[in-house]
CSV table of N, CA and C in Angstrom, one decimal:
chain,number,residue,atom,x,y,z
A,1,UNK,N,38.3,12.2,9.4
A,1,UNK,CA,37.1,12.7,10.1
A,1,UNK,C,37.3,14.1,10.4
A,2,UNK,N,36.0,14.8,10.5
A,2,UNK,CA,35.8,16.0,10.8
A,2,UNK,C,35.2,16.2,11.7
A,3,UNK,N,35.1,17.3,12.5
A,3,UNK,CA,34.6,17.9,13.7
A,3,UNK,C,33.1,19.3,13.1
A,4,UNK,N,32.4,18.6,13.6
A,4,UNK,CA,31.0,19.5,13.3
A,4,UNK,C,30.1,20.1,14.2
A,5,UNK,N,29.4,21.1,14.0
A,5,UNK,CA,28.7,21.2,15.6
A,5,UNK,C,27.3,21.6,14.6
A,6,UNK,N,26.1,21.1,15.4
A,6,UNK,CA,24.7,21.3,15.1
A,6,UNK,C,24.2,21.7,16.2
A,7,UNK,N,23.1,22.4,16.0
A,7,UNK,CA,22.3,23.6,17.1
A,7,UNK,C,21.1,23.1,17.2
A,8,UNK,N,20.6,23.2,18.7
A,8,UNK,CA,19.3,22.6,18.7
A,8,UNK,C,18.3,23.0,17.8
A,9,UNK,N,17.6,22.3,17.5
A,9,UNK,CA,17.0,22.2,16.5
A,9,UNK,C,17.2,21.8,14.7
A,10,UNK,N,18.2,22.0,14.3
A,10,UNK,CA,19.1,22.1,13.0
A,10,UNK,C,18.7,20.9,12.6
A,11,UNK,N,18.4,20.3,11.4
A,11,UNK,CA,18.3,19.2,10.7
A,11,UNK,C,19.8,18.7,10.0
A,12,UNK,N,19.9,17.4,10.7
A,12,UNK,CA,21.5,17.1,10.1
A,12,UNK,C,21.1,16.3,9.3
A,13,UNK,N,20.5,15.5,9.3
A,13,UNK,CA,20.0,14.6,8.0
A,13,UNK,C,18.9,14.7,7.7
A,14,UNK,N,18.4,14.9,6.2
A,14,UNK,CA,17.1,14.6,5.6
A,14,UNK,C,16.9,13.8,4.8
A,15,UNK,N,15.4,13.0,5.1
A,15,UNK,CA,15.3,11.9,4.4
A,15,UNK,C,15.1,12.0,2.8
A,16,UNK,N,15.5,11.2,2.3
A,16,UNK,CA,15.7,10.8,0.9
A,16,UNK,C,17.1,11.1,0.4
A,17,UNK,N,17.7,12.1,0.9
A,17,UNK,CA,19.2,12.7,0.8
A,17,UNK,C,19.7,11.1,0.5
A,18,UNK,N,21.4,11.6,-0.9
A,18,UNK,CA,21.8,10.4,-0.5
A,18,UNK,C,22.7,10.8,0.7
A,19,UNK,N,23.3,9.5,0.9
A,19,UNK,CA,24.4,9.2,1.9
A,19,UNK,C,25.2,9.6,1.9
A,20,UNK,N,26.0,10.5,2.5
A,20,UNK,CA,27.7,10.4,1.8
A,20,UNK,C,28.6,10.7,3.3
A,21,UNK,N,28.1,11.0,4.5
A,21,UNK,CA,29.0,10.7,5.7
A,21,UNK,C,27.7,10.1,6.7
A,22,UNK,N,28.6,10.1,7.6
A,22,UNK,CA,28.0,9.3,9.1
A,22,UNK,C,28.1,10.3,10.0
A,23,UNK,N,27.7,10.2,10.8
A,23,UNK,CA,28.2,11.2,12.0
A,23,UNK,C,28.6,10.0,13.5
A,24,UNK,N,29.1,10.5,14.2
A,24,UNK,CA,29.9,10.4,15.6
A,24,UNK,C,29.2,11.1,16.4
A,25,UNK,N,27.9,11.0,17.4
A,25,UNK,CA,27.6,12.1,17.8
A,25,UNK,C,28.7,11.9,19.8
A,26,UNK,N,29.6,13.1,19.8
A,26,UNK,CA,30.3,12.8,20.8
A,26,UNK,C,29.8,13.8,22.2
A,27,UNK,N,28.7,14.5,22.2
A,27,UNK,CA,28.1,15.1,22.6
A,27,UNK,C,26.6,15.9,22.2
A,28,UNK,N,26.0,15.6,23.1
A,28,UNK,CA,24.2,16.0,22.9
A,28,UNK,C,23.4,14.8,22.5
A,29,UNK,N,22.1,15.4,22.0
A,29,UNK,CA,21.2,14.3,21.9
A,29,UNK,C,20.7,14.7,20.6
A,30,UNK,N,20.6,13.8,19.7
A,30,UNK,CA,19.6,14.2,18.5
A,30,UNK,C,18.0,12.9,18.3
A,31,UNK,N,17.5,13.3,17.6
A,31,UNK,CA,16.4,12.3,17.5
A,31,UNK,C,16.2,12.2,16.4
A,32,UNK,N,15.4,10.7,16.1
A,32,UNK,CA,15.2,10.1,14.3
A,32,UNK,C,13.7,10.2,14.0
A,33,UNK,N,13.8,11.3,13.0
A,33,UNK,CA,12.0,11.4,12.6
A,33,UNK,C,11.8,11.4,11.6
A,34,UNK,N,10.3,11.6,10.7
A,34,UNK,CA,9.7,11.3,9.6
A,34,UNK,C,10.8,12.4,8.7
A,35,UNK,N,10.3,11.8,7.7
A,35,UNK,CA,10.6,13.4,6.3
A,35,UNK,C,10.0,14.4,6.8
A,36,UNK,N,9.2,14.5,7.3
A,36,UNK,CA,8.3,16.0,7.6
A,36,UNK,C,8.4,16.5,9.1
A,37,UNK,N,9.0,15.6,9.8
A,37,UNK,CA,9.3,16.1,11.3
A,37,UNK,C,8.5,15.6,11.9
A,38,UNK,N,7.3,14.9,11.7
A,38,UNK,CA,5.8,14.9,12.9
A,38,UNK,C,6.2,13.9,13.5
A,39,UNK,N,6.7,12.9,12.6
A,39,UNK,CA,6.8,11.3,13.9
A,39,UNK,C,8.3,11.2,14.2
A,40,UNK,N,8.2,10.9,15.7
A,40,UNK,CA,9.7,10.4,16.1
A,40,UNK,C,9.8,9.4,16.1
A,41,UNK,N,10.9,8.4,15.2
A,41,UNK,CA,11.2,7.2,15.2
A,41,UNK,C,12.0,7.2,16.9
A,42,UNK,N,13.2,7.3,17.1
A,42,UNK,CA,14.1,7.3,18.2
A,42,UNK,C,14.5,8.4,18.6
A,43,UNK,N,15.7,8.8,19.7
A,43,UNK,CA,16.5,9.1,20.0
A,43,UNK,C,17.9,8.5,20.5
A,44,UNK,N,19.0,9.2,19.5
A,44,UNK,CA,20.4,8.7,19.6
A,44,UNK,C,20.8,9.8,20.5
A,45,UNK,N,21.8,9.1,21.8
A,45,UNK,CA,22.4,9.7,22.6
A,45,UNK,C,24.2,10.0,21.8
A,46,UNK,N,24.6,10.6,22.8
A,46,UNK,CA,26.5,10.8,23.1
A,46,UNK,C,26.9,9.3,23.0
A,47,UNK,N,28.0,9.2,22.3
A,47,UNK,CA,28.6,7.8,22.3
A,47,UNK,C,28.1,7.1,21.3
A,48,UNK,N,27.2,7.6,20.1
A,48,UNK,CA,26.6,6.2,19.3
A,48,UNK,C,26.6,7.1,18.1
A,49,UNK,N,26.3,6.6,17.0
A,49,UNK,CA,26.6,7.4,16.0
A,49,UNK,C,25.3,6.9,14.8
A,50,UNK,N,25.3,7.8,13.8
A,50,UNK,CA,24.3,7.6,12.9
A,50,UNK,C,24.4,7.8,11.5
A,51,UNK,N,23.4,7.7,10.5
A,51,UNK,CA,24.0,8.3,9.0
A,51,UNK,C,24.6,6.7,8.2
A,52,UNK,N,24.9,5.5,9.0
A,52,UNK,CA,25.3,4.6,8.0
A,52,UNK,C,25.2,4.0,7.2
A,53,UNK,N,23.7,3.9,7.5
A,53,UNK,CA,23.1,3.3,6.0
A,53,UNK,C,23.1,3.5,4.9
A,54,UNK,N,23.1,5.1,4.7
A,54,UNK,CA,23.0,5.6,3.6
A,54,UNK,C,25.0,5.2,3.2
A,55,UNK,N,25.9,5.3,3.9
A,55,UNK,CA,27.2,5.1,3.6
A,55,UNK,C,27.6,4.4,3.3
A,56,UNK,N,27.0,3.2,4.0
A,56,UNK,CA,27.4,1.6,3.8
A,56,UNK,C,26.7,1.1,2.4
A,57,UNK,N,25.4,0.9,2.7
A,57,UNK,CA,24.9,0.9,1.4
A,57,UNK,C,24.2,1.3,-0.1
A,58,UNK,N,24.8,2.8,0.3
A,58,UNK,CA,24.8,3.8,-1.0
A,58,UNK,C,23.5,3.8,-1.1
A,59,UNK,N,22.3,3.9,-0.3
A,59,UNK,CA,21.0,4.8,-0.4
A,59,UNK,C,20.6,5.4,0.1
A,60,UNK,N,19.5,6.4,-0.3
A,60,UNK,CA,18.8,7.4,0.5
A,60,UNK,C,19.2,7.2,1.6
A,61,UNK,N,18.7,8.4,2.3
A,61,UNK,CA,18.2,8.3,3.8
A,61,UNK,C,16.9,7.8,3.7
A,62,UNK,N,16.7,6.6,5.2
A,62,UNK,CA,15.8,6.5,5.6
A,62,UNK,C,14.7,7.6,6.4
A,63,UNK,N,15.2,8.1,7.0
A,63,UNK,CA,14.6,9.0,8.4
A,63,UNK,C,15.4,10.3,8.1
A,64,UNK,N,14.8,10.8,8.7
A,64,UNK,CA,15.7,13.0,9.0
A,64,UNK,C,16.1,12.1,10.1
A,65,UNK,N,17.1,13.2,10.5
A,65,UNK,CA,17.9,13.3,11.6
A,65,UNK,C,17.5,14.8,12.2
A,66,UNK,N,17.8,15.3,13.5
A,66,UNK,CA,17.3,16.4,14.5
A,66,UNK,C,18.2,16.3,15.3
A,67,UNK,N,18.8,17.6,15.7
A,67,UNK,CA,19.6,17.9,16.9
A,67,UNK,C,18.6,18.0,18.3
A,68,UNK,N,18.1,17.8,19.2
A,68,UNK,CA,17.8,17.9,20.3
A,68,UNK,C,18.5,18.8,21.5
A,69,UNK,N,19.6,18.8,20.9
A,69,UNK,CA,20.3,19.8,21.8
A,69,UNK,C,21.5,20.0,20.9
A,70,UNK,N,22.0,21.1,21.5
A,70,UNK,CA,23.8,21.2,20.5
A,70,UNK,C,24.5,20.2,20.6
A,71,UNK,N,24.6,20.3,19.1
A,71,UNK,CA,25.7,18.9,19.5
A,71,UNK,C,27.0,18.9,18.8
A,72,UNK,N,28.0,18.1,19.6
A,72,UNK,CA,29.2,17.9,18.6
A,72,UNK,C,29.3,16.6,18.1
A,73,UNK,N,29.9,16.4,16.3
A,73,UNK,CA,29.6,15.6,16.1
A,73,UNK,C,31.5,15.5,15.2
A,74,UNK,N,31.6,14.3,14.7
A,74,UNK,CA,32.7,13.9,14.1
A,74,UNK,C,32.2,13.5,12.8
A,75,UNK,N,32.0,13.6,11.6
A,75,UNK,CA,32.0,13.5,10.5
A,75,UNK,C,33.0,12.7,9.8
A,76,UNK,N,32.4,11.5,9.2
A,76,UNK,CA,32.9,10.3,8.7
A,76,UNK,C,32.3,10.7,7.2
A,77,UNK,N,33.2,10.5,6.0
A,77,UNK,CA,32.8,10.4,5.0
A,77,UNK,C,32.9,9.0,4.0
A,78,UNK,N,32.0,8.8,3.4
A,78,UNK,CA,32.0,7.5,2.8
A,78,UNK,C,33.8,7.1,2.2
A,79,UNK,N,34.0,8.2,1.6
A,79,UNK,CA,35.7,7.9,1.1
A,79,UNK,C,36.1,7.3,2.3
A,80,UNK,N,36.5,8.2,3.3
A,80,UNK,CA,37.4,7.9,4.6
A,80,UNK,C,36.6,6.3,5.0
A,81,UNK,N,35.6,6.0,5.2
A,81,UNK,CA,35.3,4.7,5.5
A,81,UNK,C,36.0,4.0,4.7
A,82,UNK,N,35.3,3.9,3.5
A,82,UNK,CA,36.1,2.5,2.4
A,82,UNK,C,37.6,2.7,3.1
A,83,UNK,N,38.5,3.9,3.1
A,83,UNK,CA,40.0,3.8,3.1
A,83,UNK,C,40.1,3.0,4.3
A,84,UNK,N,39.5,3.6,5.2
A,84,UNK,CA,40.0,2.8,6.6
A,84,UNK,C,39.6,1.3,7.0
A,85,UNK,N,38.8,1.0,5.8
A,85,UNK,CA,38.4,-0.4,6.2
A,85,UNK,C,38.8,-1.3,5.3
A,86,UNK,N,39.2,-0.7,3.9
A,86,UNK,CA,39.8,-1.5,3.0
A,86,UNK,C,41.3,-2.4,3.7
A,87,UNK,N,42.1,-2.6,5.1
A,87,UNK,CA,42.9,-3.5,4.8
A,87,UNK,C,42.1,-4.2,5.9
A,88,UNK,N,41.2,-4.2,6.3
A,88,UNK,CA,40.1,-5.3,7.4
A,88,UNK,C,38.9,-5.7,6.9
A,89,UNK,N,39.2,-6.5,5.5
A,89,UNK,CA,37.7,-6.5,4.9
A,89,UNK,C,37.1,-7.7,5.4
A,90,UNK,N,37.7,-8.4,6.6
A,90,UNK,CA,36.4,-9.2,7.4
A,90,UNK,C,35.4,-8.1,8.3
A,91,UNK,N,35.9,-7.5,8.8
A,91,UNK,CA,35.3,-6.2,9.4
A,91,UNK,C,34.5,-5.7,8.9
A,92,UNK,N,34.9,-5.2,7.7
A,92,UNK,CA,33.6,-4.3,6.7
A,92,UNK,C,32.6,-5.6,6.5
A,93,UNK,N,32.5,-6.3,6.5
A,93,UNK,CA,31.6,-7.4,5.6
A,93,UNK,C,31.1,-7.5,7.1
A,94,UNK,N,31.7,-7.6,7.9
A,94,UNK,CA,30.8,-8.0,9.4
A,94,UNK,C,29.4,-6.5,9.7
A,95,UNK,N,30.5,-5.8,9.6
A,95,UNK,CA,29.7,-4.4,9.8
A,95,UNK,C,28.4,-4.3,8.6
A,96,UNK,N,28.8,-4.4,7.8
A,96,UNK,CA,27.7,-4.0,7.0
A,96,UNK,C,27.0,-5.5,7.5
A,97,UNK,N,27.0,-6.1,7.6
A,97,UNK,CA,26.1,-7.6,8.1
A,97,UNK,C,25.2,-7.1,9.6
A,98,UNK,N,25.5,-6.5,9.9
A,98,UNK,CA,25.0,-6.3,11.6
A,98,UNK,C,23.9,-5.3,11.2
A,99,UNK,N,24.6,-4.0,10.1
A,99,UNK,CA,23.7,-2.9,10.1
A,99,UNK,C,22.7,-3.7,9.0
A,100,UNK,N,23.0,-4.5,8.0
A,100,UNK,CA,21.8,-4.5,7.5
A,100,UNK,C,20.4,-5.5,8.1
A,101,UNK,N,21.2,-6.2,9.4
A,101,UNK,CA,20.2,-7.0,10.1
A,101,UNK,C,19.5,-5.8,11.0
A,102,UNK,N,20.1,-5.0,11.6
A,102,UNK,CA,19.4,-3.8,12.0
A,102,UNK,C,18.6,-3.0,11.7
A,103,UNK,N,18.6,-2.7,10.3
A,103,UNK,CA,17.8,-2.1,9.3
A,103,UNK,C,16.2,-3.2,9.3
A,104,UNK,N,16.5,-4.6,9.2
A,104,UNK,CA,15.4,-5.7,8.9
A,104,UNK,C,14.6,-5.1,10.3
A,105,UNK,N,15.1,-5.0,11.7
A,105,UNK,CA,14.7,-5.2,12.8
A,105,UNK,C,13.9,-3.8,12.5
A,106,UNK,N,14.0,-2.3,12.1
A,106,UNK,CA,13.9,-1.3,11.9
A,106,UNK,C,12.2,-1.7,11.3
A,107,UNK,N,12.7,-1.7,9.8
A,107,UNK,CA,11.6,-1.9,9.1
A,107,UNK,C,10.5,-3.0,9.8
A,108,UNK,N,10.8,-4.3,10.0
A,108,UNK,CA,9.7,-5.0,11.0
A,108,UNK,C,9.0,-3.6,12.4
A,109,UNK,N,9.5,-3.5,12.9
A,109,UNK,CA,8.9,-2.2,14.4
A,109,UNK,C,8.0,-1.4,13.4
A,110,UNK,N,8.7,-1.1,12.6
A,110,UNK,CA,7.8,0.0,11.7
A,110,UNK,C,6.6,-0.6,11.2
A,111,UNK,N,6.6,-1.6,10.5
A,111,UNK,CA,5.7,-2.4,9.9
A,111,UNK,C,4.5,-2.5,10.8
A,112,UNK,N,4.9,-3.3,11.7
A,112,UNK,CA,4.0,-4.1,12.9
A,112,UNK,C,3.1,-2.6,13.9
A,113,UNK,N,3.8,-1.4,13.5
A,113,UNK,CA,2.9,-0.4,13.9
A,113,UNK,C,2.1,0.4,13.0
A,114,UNK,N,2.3,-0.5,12.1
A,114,UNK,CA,1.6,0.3,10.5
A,114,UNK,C,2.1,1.6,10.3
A,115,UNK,N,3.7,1.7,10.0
A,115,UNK,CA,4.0,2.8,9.6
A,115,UNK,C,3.8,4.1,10.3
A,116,UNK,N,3.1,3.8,11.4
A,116,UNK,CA,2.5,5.0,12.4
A,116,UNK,C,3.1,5.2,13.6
A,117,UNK,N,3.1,6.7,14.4
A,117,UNK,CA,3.7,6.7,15.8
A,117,UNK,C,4.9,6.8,15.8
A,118,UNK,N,5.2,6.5,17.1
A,118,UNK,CA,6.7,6.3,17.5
A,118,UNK,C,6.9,5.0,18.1
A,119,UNK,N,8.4,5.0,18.2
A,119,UNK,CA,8.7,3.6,18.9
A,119,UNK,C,9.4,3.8,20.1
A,120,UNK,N,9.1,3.2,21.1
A,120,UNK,CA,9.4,3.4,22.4
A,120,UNK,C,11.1,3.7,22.4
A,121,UNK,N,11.6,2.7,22.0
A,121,UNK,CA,13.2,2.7,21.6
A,121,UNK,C,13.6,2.6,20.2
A,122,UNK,N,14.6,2.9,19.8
A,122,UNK,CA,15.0,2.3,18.7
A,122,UNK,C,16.6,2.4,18.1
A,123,UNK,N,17.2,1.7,18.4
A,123,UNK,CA,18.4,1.3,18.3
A,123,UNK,C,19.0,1.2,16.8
A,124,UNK,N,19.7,1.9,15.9
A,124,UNK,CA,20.2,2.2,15.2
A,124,UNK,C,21.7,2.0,15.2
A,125,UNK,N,22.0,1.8,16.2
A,125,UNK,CA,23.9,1.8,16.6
A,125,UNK,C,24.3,0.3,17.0
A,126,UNK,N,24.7,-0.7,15.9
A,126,UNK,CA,25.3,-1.7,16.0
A,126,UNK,C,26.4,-1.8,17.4
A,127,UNK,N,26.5,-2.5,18.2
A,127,UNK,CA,27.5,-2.7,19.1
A,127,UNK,C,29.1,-2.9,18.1
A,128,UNK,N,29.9,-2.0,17.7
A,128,UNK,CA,31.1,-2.4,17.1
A,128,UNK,C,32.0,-3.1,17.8
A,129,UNK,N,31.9,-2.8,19.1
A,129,UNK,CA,33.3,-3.5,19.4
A,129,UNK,C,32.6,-5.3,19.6
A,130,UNK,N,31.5,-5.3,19.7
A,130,UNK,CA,31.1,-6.6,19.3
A,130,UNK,C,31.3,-7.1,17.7
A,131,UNK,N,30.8,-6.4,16.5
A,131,UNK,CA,31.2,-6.6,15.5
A,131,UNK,C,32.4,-7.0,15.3
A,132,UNK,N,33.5,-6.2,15.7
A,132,UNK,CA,34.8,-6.8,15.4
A,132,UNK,C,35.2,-7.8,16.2
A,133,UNK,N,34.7,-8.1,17.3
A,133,UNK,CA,34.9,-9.3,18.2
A,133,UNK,C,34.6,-10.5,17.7
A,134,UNK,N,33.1,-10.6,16.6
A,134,UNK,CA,32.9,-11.5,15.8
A,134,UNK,C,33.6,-11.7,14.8
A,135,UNK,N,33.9,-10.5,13.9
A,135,UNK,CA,35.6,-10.7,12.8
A,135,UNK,C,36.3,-11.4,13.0
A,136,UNK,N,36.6,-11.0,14.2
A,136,UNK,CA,38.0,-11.6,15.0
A,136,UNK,C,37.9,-13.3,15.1
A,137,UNK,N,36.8,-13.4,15.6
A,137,UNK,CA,36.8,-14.9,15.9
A,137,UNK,C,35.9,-15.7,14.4
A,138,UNK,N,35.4,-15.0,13.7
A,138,UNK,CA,35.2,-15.9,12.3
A,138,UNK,C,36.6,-15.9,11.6
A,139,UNK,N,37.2,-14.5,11.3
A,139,UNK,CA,38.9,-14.9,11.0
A,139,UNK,C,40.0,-16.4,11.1
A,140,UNK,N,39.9,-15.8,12.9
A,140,UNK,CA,40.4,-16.6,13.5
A,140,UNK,C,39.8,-18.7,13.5
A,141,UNK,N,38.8,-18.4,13.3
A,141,UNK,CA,38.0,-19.9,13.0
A,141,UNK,C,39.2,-20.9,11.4
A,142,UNK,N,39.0,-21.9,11.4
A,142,UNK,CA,39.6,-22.9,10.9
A,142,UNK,C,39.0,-22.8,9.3
């Protein structure tokens, strides 16, 4: 991982881009909008992190990404993922299980407002330490 910093306003992700890191945002606020900037899907706070879709499952970006304020961020790169997950591959399989149920939830919000607007919330950041709590105990299962 790497240490990165983006300036209010800065575009950290743009949509269609492929994937190739995540971000950690460990300070500031950024928010999730159209390819063109007009619609705001969400806002991701400090402590949650974004960019995995495109990582996990090697496509486009969905959404741009926007700094809202300066932010510092920790840069995950798809290498560094696989490495660090390759000796927990209940974990990866869990994780990629949660984000792509979260992506279904994504697209349904979207749908159901005809592609239009914004969405009051929108949660993009799987609970991990719940993820691996589920690893843990499908592992652990018989």
């Amino acid at each position: 991982m790497s240490p990165q910093v983006f300036l209010k306003g800065e575009m950290i992700i743009k949509k269609h881009d492929v994937g190739k890191e995540m971000y950690f945002l460990s300070k500031g606020k950024v928010e999730v909008v159209s390819g063109d900037g007009r619609s705001r899907y969400g806002v991701i706070e400090e402590g949650s992190f974004f960019g995995e879709l495109g990582v996990l499952f090697d496509i486009p970006r969905t959404a741009s990404v926007r700094a809202l304020q300066n932010c510092y961020c920790m840069r995950l790169t798809r290498t560094d993922l696989e490495t660090a997950m390759q000796p927990f591959p209940f974990i990866s399989e869990r994780f990629r299980a949660v984000v792509a149920e979260r992506m279904v939830e994504v697209q349904k919000k979207r749908s159901d407002r005809g592609g239009k607007g914004t969405l009051k919330r929108l949660d993009f950041v799987p609970n991990v330490g719940r993820v691996v709590e589920v690893a843990k105990e499908e592992e652990d299962a018989p």
